């Protein structure tokens, strides 16, 4: 698995963490003050990168969580079918196919370049 560990207190909005084995982008973090017999807690709201589901978790600020290593890469569009796009990575020249939604498909043209995320062995087109 491609991830590292970090404490909750080191996380920031806009960064990433794993929730239920799903890489998620952090939307907001609210920290509470420590109580008389307890420690400070953090409530994190995040959205999944690949499934776009909203998730919320509460942890002590000293709790360690997994942070995925996310690669942002560029690729060239080789060909298109009804439901998927064949891409070639511009660094490694690796070819692969990705499923694409109708909105993204309208913006993608053969021969053009796209940016995609590579995280936890999964890929998604982010920018055309």
XYZ file of N, CA and C in Angstrom:
384
model
N 0.839 -1.176 0.000
C 0.000 0.000 0.000
C 0.887 1.242 0.000
N 0.434 2.267 -0.702
C 1.201 3.496 -0.800
C 0.619 4.546 0.136
N 1.040 4.504 1.399
C 0.582 5.484 2.375
C 1.637 5.669 3.443
N 1.502 6.785 4.181
C 2.362 7.085 5.318
C 1.462 7.344 6.524
N 2.070 7.536 7.691
C 1.294 7.841 8.885
C 1.550 9.276 9.326
N 0.492 9.901 9.857
C 0.594 11.251 10.397
C -0.364 11.373 11.567
N -0.045 12.260 12.492
C -0.968 12.541 13.584
C -2.059 13.482 13.086
N -3.222 13.403 13.731
C -4.359 14.246 13.357
C -3.992 15.725 13.448
N -3.223 16.119 14.452
C -2.889 17.536 14.633
C -2.049 18.083 13.476
N -1.404 17.223 12.692
C -0.569 17.665 11.574
C -1.346 17.818 10.273
N -2.585 17.328 10.224
C -3.388 17.393 9.003
C -3.927 18.801 8.780
N -4.154 19.151 7.533
C -4.700 20.458 7.158
C -5.821 20.253 6.134
N -6.663 21.274 6.000
C -7.732 21.232 5.007
C -7.133 21.193 3.607
N -7.754 20.424 2.723
C -7.260 20.299 1.357
C -6.276 19.158 1.166
N -5.779 18.586 2.248
C -4.878 17.437 2.150
C -5.691 16.159 2.165
N -5.023 15.033 2.212
C -5.695 13.748 2.063
C -5.463 12.838 3.268
N -6.407 11.905 3.492
C -6.269 10.868 4.511
C -7.136 9.684 4.102
N -6.862 8.525 4.713
C -7.661 7.333 4.440
C -8.763 7.210 5.484
N -9.996 7.050 5.031
C -11.126 6.770 5.905
C -11.801 5.530 5.332
N -11.881 4.475 6.113
C -12.462 3.200 5.669
C -11.771 2.680 4.409
N -10.441 2.766 4.371
C -9.614 2.301 3.246
C -9.907 3.049 1.942
N -10.486 4.226 2.028
C -10.794 5.049 0.857
C -10.031 6.366 0.971
N -9.237 6.742 -0.062
C -8.551 8.025 -0.008
C -9.569 9.169 -0.077
N -9.459 10.118 0.861
C -10.413 11.227 0.962
C -9.674 12.554 1.068
N -10.286 13.608 0.493
C -9.757 14.960 0.612
C -10.451 15.622 1.788
N -9.676 16.236 2.676
C -10.215 16.848 3.889
C -10.877 18.174 3.548
N -12.157 18.304 3.925
C -12.909 19.539 3.702
C -12.780 20.487 4.880
N -12.908 19.952 6.115
C -12.803 20.813 7.296
C -12.336 19.997 8.495
N -11.684 20.701 9.423
C -11.224 20.100 10.677
C -11.620 21.049 11.805
N -12.362 20.523 12.795
C -12.693 21.308 13.979
C -12.020 20.651 15.179
N -11.254 21.424 15.918
C -10.563 20.927 17.110
C -11.314 21.391 18.355
N -11.445 20.496 19.340
C -12.061 20.875 20.605
C -10.966 21.017 21.657
N -11.268 21.725 22.715
C -10.303 21.898 23.799
C -10.289 20.647 24.660
N -9.174 20.373 25.304
C -9.139 19.222 26.210
C -10.024 19.466 27.423
N -10.663 18.408 27.904
C -11.508 18.516 29.089
C -10.704 18.294 30.349
N -11.400 18.208 31.470
C -10.745 18.042 32.757
C -10.004 16.702 32.834
N -10.615 15.648 32.301
C -9.981 14.321 32.362
C -9.737 13.723 30.984
N -9.899 14.484 29.959
C -9.756 13.937 28.616
C -8.743 14.705 27.804
N -8.660 14.341 26.548
C -7.746 15.049 25.662
C -8.537 15.687 24.530
N -7.891 16.569 23.800
C -8.550 17.287 22.716
C -8.941 16.310 21.604
N -10.075 16.594 20.977
C -10.574 15.759 19.890
C -10.669 16.611 18.626
N -10.630 15.926 17.485
C -10.768 16.608 16.203
C -11.873 15.931 15.407
N -12.777 16.736 14.848
C -13.817 16.229 13.959
C -13.399 16.589 12.538
N -13.302 15.561 11.688
C -12.838 15.757 10.315
C -13.965 15.411 9.351
N -14.275 16.346 8.447
C -15.220 16.110 7.361
C -14.406 15.988 6.084
N -14.650 14.906 5.333
C -13.880 14.650 4.120
C -14.786 14.078 3.048
N -14.307 14.114 1.802
C -15.050 13.550 0.677
C -14.115 12.599 -0.071
N -14.639 11.424 -0.459
C -13.850 10.421 -1.157
C -13.422 10.907 -2.533
N -12.198 10.595 -2.904
C -11.677 11.020 -4.201
C -12.374 10.269 -5.328
N -12.527 8.962 -5.179
C -13.053 8.142 -6.257
C -14.568 7.947 -6.199
N -15.147 7.811 -5.004
C -16.591 7.586 -4.905
C -17.374 8.846 -4.562
N -16.688 9.939 -4.197
C -17.269 11.243 -3.891
C -18.336 11.187 -2.794
N -18.202 10.243 -1.859
C -19.086 10.171 -0.690
C -18.508 11.013 0.431
N -19.390 11.698 1.164
C -18.950 12.516 2.295
C -18.823 11.634 3.526
N -17.732 11.820 4.274
C -17.468 11.037 5.478
C -17.055 11.972 6.607
N -17.428 11.583 7.845
C -17.025 12.336 9.033
C -16.460 11.364 10.057
N -15.367 11.762 10.707
C -14.754 10.948 11.752
C -14.346 11.854 12.906
N -14.264 11.268 14.122
C -13.797 11.986 15.306
C -12.680 11.161 15.932
N -11.518 11.798 16.127
C -10.358 11.140 16.712
C -9.702 12.071 17.723
N -8.953 11.522 18.692
C -8.088 12.375 19.522
C -6.997 12.985 18.629
N -6.533 14.163 18.969
C -5.554 14.842 18.117
C -4.208 14.120 18.061
N -3.931 13.241 19.015
C -2.667 12.498 19.000
C -2.788 11.171 18.259
N -3.977 10.853 17.749
C -4.206 9.602 17.022
C -3.473 9.638 15.682
N -2.868 8.514 15.292
C -2.173 8.439 14.004
C -3.116 7.848 12.965
N -3.139 8.462 11.788
C -3.965 7.997 10.681
C -3.085 7.760 9.457
N -3.639 7.029 8.503
C -2.920 6.753 7.263
C -3.205 7.871 6.259
N -2.141 8.335 5.613
C -2.238 9.383 4.603
C -1.757 8.787 3.281
N -2.631 8.744 2.256
C -2.223 8.138 0.983
C -1.209 9.010 0.245
N -0.336 8.360 -0.500
C 0.599 9.082 -1.355
C -0.083 9.208 -2.711
N -0.379 10.434 -3.101
C -1.149 10.696 -4.312
C -0.245 11.334 -5.351
N -0.236 10.739 -6.525
C 0.554 11.280 -7.622
C -0.335 11.994 -8.614
N 0.036 13.221 -8.966
C -0.677 13.966 -10.001
C 0.176 13.879 -11.253
N -0.382 13.273 -12.295
C 0.391 13.032 -13.509
C -0.366 13.511 -14.739
N 0.363 13.644 -15.826
C -0.227 14.032 -17.103
C -0.203 12.851 -18.053
N -1.216 12.793 -18.914
C -1.309 11.712 -19.884
C -1.875 12.252 -21.189
N -1.575 11.549 -22.271
C -2.119 11.896 -23.581
C -3.246 10.928 -23.909
N -4.324 11.434 -24.484
C -5.468 10.607 -24.867
C -5.134 9.934 -26.191
N -5.146 8.586 -26.199
C -4.853 7.842 -27.419
C -6.126 7.549 -28.203
N -7.152 7.035 -27.511
C -8.415 6.727 -28.188
C -9.561 6.797 -27.190
N -10.783 6.824 -27.745
C -11.979 6.912 -26.907
C -13.021 5.914 -27.406
N -13.763 5.319 -26.464
C -14.930 4.512 -26.788
C -16.119 5.152 -26.067
N -17.248 4.447 -26.045
C -18.440 5.014 -25.403
C -18.249 5.254 -23.913
N -17.586 4.313 -23.223
C -17.522 4.414 -21.764
C -16.106 4.538 -21.198
N -15.078 4.422 -22.020
C -13.719 4.543 -21.481
C -12.776 5.244 -22.431
N -11.663 5.685 -21.855
C -10.639 6.431 -22.584
C -9.314 5.699 -22.404
N -8.562 5.561 -23.483
C -7.235 4.952 -23.389
C -6.215 6.080 -23.316
N -5.357 6.007 -22.274
C -4.379 7.063 -22.012
C -2.958 6.518 -22.028
N -1.991 7.416 -22.300
C -0.576 7.079 -22.206
C 0.084 8.095 -21.281
N 0.701 7.600 -20.201
C 1.401 8.466 -19.258
C 2.566 9.132 -19.981
N 2.739 10.438 -19.756
C 3.785 11.185 -20.460
C 5.174 11.018 -19.853
N 5.274 10.443 -18.637
C 6.592 10.190 -18.041
C 7.067 8.769 -18.314
N 6.203 7.793 -18.036
C 6.613 6.391 -18.144
C 6.181 5.742 -19.453
N 5.368 6.409 -20.247
C 4.831 5.902 -21.517
C 4.006 4.630 -21.342
N 3.457 4.447 -20.151
C 2.579 3.316 -19.861
C 1.194 3.639 -20.427
N 0.553 2.644 -21.068
C -0.805 2.848 -21.564
C -1.791 2.117 -20.672
N -2.954 2.734 -20.462
C -3.998 2.162 -19.621
C -5.338 2.757 -20.023
N -6.409 2.092 -19.605
C -7.760 2.560 -19.892
C -8.450 2.979 -18.606
N -9.249 4.031 -18.681
C -10.027 4.514 -17.543
C -11.474 4.688 -17.964
N -12.381 4.327 -17.052
C -13.789 4.600 -17.282
C -13.996 6.107 -17.150
N -14.894 6.655 -17.940
C -15.094 8.097 -17.954
C -16.592 8.406 -17.952
N -16.965 9.468 -17.239
C -18.368 9.877 -17.217
C -18.651 10.790 -18.418
N -19.924 10.979 -18.766
C -20.258 11.769 -19.958
C -19.752 13.215 -19.920
N -19.714 13.847 -18.733
C -19.239 15.229 -18.635
C -17.770 15.335 -19.028
N -16.958 14.415 -18.489
C -15.525 14.430 -18.791
C -15.283 14.045 -20.242
N -16.071 13.095 -20.752
C -15.891 12.626 -22.124
C -16.099 13.754 -23.123
N -17.031 14.666 -22.830
C -17.297 15.787 -23.733
C -16.103 16.733 -23.823
N -15.323 16.827 -22.753
C -14.187 17.751 -22.735
C -12.894 17.118 -23.242
N -12.868 15.794 -23.359
C -11.653 15.090 -23.771
C -11.660 14.885 -25.286
N -10.509 15.145 -25.913
C -10.374 14.910 -27.349
C -9.167 14.023 -27.604
N -9.238 13.114 -28.576
C -8.077 12.277 -28.897
C -6.882 13.142 -29.297
N -5.725 12.820 -28.760
C -4.515 13.592 -29.018
C -4.278 14.686 -27.986
N -5.281 14.998 -27.183
C -5.147 16.028 -26.161
C -4.508 15.482 -24.894
N -4.262 16.379 -23.951
C -3.651 15.981 -22.678
C -4.655 16.136 -21.547
N -4.542 15.250 -20.562
C -5.370 15.310 -19.354
C -4.465 15.132 -18.144
N -4.953 15.574 -16.990
C -4.255 15.332 -15.730
C -5.061 14.299 -14.955
N -4.365 13.341 -14.322
C -5.070 12.327 -13.545
C -4.378 12.104 -12.211
N -5.174 11.608 -11.244
C -4.658 11.252 -9.929
C -4.386 9.761 -9.892
N -3.301 9.381 -9.249
C -2.943 7.979 -9.056
C -2.768 7.759 -7.559
N -3.735 7.015 -6.944
C -3.693 6.800 -5.499
C -4.169 5.396 -5.175
N -3.403 4.692 -4.344
C -3.775 3.370 -3.852
C -4.093 2.401 -4.998
N -3.372 2.511 -6.096
C -3.573 1.613 -7.223
C -4.781 1.946 -8.088
N -5.403 3.088 -7.853
C -6.562 3.504 -8.637
C -6.269 4.839 -9.293
N -6.968 5.107 -10.405
C -6.735 6.336 -11.149
C -8.041 7.028 -11.468
N -7.956 8.369 -11.619
C -9.132 9.163 -11.975
C -8.687 10.407 -12.717
N -9.394 10.744 -13.787
C -9.107 11.968 -14.547
C -9.632 13.160 -13.747
N -8.770 14.167 -13.558
C -9.171 15.329 -12.784
C -9.292 16.595 -13.611
N -8.468 16.741 -14.608
C -8.446 17.983 -15.389
C -8.231 17.663 -16.864
N -8.967 18.385 -17.728
C -8.804 18.159 -19.159
C -8.154 19.357 -19.810
